[in-house]
Coordinates of C-alpha atoms in Angstrom, one line a residue:
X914 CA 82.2 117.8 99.1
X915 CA 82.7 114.0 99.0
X916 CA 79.5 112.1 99.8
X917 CA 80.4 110.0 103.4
X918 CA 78.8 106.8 101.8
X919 CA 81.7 106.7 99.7
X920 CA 83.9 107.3 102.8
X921 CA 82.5 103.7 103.5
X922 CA 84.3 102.5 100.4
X923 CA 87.5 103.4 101.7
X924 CA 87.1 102.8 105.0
X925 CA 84.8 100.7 106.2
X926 CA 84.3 99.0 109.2
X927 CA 83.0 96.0 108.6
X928 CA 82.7 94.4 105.1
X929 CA 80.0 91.2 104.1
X930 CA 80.8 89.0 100.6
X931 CA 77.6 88.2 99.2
X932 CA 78.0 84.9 97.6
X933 CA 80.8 83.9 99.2
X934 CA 82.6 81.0 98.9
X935 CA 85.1 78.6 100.1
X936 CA 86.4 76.9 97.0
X937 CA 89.3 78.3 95.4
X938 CA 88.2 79.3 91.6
X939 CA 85.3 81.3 92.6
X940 CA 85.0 85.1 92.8
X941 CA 83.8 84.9 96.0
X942 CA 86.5 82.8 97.0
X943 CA 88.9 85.0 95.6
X944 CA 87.8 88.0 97.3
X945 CA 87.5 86.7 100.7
X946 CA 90.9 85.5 100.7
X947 CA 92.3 89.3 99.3
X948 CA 90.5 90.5 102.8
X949 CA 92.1 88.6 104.8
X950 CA 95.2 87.8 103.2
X951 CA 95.9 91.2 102.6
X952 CA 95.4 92.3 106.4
X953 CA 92.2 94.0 106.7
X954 CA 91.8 94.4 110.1
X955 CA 87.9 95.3 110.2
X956 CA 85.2 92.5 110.7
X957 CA 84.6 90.3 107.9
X958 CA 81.1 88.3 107.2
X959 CA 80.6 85.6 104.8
X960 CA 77.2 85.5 103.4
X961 CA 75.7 82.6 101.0
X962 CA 72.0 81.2 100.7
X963 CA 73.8 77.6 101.4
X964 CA 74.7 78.5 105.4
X965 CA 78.1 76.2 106.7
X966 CA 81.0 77.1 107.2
X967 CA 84.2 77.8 105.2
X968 CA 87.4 78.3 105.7
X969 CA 90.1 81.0 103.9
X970 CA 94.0 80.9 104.8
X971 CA 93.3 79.6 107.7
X972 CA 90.7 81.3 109.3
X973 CA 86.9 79.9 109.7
X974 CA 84.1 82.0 109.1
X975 CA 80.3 81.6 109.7
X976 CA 78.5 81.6 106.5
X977 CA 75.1 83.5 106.9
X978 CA 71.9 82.8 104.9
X979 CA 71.4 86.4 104.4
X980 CA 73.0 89.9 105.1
X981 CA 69.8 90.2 107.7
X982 CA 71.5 87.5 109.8
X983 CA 74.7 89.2 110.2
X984 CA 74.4 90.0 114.0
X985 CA 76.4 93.4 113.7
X986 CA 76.7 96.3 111.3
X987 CA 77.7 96.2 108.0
X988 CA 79.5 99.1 106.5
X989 CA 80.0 97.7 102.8
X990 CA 78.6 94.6 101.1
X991 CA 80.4 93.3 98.1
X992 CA 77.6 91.5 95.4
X993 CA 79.1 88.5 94.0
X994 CA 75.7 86.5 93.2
X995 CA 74.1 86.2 89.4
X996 CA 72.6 89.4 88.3
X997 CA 69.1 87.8 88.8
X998 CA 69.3 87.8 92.3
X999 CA 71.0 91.2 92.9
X1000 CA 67.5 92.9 93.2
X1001 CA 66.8 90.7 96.0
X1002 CA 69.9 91.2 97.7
X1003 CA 69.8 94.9 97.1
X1004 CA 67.0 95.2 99.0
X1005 CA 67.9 93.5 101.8
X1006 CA 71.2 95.4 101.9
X1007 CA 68.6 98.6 102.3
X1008 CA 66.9 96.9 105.5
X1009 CA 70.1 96.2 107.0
X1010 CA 71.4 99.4 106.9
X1011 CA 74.2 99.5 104.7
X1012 CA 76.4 102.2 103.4
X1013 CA 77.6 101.3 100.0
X1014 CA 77.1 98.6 97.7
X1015 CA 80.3 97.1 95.3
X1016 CA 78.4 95.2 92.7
X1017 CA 81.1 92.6 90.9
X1018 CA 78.1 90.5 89.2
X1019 CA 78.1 91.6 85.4
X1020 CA 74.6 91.8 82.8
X1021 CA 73.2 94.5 83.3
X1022 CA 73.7 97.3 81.6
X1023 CA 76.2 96.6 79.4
X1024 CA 73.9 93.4 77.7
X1025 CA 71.6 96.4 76.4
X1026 CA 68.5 98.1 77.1
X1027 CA 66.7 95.9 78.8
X1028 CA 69.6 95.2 81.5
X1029 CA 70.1 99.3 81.8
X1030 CA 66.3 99.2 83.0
X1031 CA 67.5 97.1 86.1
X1032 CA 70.7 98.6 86.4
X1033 CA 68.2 101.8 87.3
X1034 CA 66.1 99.9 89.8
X1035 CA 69.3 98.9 91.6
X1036 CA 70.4 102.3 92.3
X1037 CA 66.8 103.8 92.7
X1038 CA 66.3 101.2 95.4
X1039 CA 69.5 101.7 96.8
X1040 CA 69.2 105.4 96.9
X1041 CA 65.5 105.0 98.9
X1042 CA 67.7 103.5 101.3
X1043 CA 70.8 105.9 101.4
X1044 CA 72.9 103.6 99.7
X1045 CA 75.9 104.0 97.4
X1046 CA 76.3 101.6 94.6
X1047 CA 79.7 100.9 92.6
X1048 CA 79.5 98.9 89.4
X1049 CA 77.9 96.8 88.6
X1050 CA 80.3 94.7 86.3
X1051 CA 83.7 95.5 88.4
X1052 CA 86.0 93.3 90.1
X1053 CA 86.3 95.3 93.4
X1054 CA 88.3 97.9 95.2
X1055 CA 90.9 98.5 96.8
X1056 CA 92.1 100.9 99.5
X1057 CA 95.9 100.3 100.6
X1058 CA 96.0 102.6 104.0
X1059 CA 93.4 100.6 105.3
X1060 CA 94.7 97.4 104.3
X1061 CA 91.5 96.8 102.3
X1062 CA 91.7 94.8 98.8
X1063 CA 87.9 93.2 98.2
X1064 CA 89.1 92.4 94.8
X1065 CA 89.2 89.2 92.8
X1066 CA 92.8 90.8 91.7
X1067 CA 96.2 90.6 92.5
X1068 CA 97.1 90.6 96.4
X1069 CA 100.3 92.0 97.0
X1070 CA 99.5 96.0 95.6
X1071 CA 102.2 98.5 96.7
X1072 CA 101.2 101.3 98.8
X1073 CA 101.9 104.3 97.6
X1074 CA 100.1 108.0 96.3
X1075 CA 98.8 107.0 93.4
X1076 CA 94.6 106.4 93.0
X1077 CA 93.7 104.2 90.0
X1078 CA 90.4 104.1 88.7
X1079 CA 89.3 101.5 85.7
X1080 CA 86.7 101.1 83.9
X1081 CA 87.5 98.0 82.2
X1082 CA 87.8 95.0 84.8
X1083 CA 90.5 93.2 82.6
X1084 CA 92.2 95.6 82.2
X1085 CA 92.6 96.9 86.2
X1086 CA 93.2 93.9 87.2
X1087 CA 96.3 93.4 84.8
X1088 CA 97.4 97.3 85.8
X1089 CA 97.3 96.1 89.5
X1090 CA 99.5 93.2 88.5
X1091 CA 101.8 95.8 86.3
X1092 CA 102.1 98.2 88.6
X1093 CA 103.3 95.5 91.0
X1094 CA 105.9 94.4 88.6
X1095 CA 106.9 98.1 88.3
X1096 CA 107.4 99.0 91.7
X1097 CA 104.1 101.7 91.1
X1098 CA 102.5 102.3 94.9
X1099 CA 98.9 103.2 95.2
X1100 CA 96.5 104.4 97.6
X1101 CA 93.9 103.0 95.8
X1102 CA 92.2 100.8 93.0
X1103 CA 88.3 101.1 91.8
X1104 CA 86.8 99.4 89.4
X1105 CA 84.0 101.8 88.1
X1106 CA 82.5 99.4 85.5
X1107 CA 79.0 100.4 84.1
X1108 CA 79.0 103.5 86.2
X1109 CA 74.9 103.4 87.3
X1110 CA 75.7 105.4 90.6
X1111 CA 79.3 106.4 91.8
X1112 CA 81.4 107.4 88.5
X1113 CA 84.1 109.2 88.4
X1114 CA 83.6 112.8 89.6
X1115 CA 82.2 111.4 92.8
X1116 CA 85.9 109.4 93.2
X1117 CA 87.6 112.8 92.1
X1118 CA 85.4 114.3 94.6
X1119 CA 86.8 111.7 97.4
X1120 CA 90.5 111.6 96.0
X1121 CA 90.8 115.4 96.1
X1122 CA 90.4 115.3 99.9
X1123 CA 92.3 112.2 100.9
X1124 CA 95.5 112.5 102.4
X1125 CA 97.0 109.5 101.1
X1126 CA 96.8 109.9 97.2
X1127 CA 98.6 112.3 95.8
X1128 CA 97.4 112.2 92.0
X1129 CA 94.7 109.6 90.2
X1130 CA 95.2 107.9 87.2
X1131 CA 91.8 107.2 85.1
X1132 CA 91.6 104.7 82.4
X1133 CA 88.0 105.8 80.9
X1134 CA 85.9 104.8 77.7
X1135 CA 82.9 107.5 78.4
X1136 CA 81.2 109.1 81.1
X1137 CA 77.9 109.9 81.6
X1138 CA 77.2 113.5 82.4
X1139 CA 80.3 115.5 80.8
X1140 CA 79.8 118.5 82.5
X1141 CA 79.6 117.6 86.1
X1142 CA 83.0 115.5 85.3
X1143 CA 84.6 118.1 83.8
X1144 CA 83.8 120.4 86.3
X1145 CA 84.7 118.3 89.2
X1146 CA 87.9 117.4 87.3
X1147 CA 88.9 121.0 86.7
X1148 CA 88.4 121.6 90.6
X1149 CA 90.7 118.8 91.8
X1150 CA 93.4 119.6 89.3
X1151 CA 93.9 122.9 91.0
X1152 CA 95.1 120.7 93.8
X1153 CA 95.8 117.6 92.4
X1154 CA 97.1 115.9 89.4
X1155 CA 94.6 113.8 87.1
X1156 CA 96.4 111.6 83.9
X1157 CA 93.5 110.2 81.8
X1158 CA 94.1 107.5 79.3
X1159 CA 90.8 107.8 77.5
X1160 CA 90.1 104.6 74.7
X1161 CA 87.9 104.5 71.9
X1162 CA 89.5 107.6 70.2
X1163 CA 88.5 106.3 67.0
X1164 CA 85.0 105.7 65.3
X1165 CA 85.6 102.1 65.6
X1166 CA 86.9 101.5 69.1
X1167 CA 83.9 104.4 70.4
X1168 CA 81.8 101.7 69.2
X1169 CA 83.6 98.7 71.0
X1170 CA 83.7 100.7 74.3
X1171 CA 79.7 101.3 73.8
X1172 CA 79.3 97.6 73.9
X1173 CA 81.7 96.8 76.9
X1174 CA 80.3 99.1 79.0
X1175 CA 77.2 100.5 77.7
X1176 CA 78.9 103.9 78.0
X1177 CA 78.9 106.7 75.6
X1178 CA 82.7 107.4 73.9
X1179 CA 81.5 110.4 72.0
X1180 CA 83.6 112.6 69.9
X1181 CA 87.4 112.6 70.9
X1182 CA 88.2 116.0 69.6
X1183 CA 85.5 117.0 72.4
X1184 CA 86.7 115.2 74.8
X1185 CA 90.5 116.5 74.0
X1186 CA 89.6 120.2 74.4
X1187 CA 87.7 119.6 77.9
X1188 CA 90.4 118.2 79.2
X1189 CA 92.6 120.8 77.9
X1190 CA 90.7 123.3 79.5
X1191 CA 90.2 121.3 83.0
X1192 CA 93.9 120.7 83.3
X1193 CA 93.6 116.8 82.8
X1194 CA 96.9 115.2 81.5
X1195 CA 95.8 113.3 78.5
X1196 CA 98.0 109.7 78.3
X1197 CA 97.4 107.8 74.5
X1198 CA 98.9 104.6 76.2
X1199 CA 99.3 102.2 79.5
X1200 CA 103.1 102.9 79.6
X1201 CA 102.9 106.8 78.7
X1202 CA 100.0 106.6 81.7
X1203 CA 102.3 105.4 84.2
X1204 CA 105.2 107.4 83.2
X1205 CA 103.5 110.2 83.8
X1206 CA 101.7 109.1 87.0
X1207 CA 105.1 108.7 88.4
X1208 CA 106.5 112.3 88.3
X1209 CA 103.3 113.6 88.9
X1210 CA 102.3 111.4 92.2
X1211 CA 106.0 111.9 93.8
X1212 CA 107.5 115.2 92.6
X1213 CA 107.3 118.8 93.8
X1214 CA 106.5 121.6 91.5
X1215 CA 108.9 123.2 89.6
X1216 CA 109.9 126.6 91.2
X1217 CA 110.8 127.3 87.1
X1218 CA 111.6 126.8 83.8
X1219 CA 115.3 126.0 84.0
X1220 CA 116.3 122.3 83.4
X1221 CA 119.9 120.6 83.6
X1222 CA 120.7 117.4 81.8
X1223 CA 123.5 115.7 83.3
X1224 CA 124.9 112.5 81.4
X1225 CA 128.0 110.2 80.8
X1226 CA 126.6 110.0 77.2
X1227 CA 126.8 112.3 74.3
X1228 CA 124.4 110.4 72.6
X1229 CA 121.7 109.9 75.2
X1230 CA 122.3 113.2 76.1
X1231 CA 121.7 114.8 72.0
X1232 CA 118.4 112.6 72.7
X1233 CA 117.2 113.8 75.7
X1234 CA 117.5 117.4 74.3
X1235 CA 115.2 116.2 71.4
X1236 CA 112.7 115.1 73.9
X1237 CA 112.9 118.4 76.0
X1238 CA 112.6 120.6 73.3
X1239 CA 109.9 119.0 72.0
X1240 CA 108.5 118.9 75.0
X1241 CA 108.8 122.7 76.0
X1242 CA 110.9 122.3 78.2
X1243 CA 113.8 125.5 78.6
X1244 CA 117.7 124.1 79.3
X1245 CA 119.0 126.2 81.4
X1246 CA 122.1 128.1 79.2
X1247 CA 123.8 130.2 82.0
X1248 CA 127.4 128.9 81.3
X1249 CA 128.7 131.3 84.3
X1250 CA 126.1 128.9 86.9
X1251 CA 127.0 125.6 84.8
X1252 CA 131.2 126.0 84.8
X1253 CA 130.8 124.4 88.1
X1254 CA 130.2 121.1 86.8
X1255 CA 133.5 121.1 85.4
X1256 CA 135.1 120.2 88.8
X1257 CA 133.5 116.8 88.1
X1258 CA 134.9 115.9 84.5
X1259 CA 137.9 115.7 82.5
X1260 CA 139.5 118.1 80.9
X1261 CA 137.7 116.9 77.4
X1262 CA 134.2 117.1 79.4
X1263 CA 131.5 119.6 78.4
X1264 CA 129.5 121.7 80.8
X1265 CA 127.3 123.1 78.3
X1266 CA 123.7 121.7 79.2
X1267 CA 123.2 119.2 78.5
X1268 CA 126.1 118.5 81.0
X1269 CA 128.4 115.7 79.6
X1270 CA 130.5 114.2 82.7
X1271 CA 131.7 111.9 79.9
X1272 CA 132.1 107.9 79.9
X1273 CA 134.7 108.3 82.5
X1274 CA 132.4 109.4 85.1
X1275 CA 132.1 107.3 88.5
X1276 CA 130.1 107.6 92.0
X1277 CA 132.2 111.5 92.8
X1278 CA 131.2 112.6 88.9
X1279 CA 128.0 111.9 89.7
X1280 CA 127.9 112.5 93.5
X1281 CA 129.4 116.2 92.9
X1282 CA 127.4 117.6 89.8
X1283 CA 124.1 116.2 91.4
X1284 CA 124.7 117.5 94.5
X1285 CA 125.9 121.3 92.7
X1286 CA 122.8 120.8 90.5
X1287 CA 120.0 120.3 93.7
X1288 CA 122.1 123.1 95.5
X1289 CA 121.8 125.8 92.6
X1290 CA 119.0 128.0 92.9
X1291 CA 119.1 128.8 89.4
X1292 CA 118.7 125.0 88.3
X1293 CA 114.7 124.6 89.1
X1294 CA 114.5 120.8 87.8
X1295 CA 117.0 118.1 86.8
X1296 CA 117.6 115.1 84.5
X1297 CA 120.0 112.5 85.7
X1298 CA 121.2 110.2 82.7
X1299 CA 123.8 107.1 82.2
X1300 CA 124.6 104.7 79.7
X1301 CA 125.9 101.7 81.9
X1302 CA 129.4 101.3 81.7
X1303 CA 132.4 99.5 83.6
X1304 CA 133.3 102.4 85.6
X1305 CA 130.6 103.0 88.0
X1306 CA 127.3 99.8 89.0
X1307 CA 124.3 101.5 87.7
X1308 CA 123.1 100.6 91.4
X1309 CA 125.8 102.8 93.0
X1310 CA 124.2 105.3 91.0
X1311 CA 120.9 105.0 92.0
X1312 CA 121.9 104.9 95.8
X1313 CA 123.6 108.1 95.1
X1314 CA 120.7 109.6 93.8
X1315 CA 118.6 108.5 96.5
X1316 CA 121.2 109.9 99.2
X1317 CA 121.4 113.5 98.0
X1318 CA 118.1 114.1 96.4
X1319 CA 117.1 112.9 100.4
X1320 CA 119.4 115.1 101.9
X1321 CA 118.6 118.1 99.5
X1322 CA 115.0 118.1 101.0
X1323 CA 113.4 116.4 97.6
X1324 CA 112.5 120.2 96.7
X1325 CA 113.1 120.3 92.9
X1326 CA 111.7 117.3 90.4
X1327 CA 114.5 115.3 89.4
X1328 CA 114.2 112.3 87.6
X1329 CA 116.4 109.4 86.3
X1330 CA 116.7 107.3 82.9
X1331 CA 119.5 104.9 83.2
X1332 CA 120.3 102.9 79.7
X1333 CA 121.5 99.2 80.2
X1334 CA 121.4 95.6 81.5
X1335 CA 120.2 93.8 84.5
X1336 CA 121.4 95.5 86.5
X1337 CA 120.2 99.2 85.2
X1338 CA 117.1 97.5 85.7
X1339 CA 117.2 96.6 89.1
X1340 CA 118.9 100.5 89.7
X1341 CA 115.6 101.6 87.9
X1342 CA 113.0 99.7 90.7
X1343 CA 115.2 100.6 93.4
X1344 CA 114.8 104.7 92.4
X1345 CA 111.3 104.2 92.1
X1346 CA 110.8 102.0 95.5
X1347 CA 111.9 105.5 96.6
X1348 CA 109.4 107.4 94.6
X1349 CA 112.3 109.1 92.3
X1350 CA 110.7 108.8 88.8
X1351 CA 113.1 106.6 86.7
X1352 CA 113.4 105.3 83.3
X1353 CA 115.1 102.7 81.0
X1354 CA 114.9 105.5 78.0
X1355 CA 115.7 109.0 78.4
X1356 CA 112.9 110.1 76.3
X1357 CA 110.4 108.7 79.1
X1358 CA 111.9 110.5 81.7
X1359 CA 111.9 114.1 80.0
X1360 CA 108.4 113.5 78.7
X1361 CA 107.0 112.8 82.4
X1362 CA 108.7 115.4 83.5
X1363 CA 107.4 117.4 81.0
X1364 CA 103.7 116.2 82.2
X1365 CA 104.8 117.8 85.5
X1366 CA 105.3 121.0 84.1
X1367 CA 102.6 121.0 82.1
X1368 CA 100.2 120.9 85.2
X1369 CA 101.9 123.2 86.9
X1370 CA 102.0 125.7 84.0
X1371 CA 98.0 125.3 83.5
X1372 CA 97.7 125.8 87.5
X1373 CA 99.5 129.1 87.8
X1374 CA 97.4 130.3 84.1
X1375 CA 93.8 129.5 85.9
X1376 CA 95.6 131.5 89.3
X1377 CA 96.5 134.3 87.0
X1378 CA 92.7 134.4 85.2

């Protein structure tokens, strides 16, 4: 069960910036403007030792000396003061009552031993008052049902089913910023940072039950206690999807993760098998990460093994095979099933998966053997190709796609590389504004849609044992 102070993460009623500010280049400037300017509609307090007044996007807050002033209560209180005073404020937090504690101020544990020492008084005095602490060393969270971005990151994140959770601050705050750019929707973004209290299980824990996310995406340079996260992970992936991209693989980068976090890389050939064995989709880059994220947050299961490649192009279509077969992935080989693409080709057009409509192919090529494709039983996943040619606006294509795969009930994965210019490009984000997976290489697309069935696979094994 999820613990309901980290409910108070996602949700919270009311949330106070410690060390607020109202000049633009602060953190705590930054972060008060993402609350409001992103629409949170709970009550906001501005807290800073200075007192005033300030004002963000046109709004004018009260700035209280301290959190005890706040006349109401305070669900979350986001830290944004130097690490010396945290202590302090901690404690103070405790008397007022709060539920859970982002800390963004970094040095602590990550400087070394002697910050790890107060790292553990923070969460022992936090946890004598029920408290929840995330961080320190993070730049914030964000929850997009609720409208809720306390981050010092980009405003303008997508929603969508995707939970991201970083433990480098960098680095999730330039996936935010990607996943904009890529038309990638979350449900949520948490920067986990040194990890003293909430880590990752407890998110897993959280993510597994939450209606809006759908799968969670982990960028990770250690954890803490390996069992408990393995476990925890093993559990959720019965129900939901979990990509890891896991850094400091080798002997050198374990050590540079050990130093930006303080965490513990430890060996990656362990760390491979557990997540072999708990069903965790291992991604060895950013772009591989999201690729994967994509069929896995927006796709149904496959109801089987057998997958059709449709294409206008010999040659992407030779490479897609590649992929799939080195993937293990099965193309379906039926010829008496496939003859019925040949009502949407030339003469000189191949039905033989995978399915070459040929260069000649427009919107009805495509329109008909997609639609034949979603229709057949037989056909339990599909791979829509095209090499951008005169005859058909890779955007017609894509507003094909989104029409039957719509009208066919979105029950088998399908997903979409389209090879080209501008315009492919624009095709691409407008497939995936729609939460059909789609590529700029066919290889991509086959190897997230491999992911897919490799979850799926490992979910019916564990049913089976």
């Amino acid at each position: 069960m999820a613990d309901p102070k980290i409910e108070a993460l996602f949700r919270p009623k009311s949330v106070a910036v410690i060390g607020a500010s109202g000049k633009p280049g602060k953190i705590g400037y930054a972060i008060m403007k993402n609350l409001v300017d992103y629409g949170y509609e709970g009550k906001i307090y501005a807290v800073n030792v200075k007192g005033g007044e300030i004002e963000i996007s046109g709004r004018k807050f009260p700035v209280y000396k301290s959190i005890l002033d706040v006349p109401d209560e305070v669900d979350m209180a986001v830290i944004v003061v130097p690490a010396k005073f945290v202590p302090q404020v901690v404690e103070e937090c405790g008397q007022k009552g709060v539920k859970v504690l982002p800390i963004i101020s970094s040095g602590f544990g990550e400087l070394g031993e002697e910050g790890k020492k107060v790292e553990q008084q923070l969460v022992e005095t936090a946890h004598k008052y029920g408290m929840r602490i995330l961080g320190p060393n993070i730049f914030g969270v964000v929850y997009t049902p609720e409208k809720l971005n306390a981050t010092f990151g980009p405003t303008d994140v997508l929603p969508g089913p995707l939970a991201l959770i970083s433990q480098s601050g960098a680095l999730g705050i330039a996936l935010m910023g990607w996943t904009i750019l890529e038309k990638v929707g979350l449900s949520a973004v948490v920067s986990v940072g040194n990890k003293s209290d909430i880590d990752d299980a407890d998110l897993l824990e959280y993510f597994k039950e939450d209606e809006n996310t759908r799968a969670i995406l982990i960028y990770m340079e250690g954890v803490k206690d390996g069992r408990r996260f393995m476990e925890v992970a093993k559990d959720v992936s019965m129900v939901k999807p979990i990509v890891v991209i896991k850094a400091g693989r080798s002997e050198r980068g374990a050590k540079a993760a050990a130093s930006h976090t303080g965490s513990l890389a430890g060996s990656d050939k362990v760390f491979d098998a557990a997540f072999k064995q708990s069903g965790v989709i291992r991604a060895y880059t950013i772009g591989e990460a999201f690729d994967y994220a994509r069929t896995l947050s927006n796709l149904p299961e496959p109801e089987g093994e057998n997958l059709v490649i449709l294409t206008n192009g010999g040659g992407i279509g030779v490479m897609a095979t590649d992929a799939a077969e080195e993937a293990g992935l099965h193309l379906y080989d039926n010829l008496e099933d496939l003859k019925v693409f040949a009502n949407h080709m030339p003469p000189f057009g191949s039905y033989k998966n995978p399915v070459d409509l040929t260069g000649m192919a427009g919107a009805e090529s495509y329109e008909g053997a997609i639609r034949d494709a979603l229709a057949n039983p037989n056909m339990h996943s599909i791979a829509v190709l095209y090499c951008q040619t005169a005859v058909l606006d890779p955007r017609d294509l894509a507003d094909i796609v989104i029409r039957e795969y719509n009208e066919s009930g979105r029950k088998k994965p399908l997903v979409v590389a389209i090879v080209g210019g501008i315009e492919a490009k624009e095709a691409i984000d407008r497939l995936n504004e729609e939460g059909i997976p789609a590529y700029p290489e066919p290889e991509r697309a086959i190897k997230a849609l491999a992911a897919l069935y490799r979850w799926s696979r490992w979910k019916k094994k564990q049913k089976k044992e």
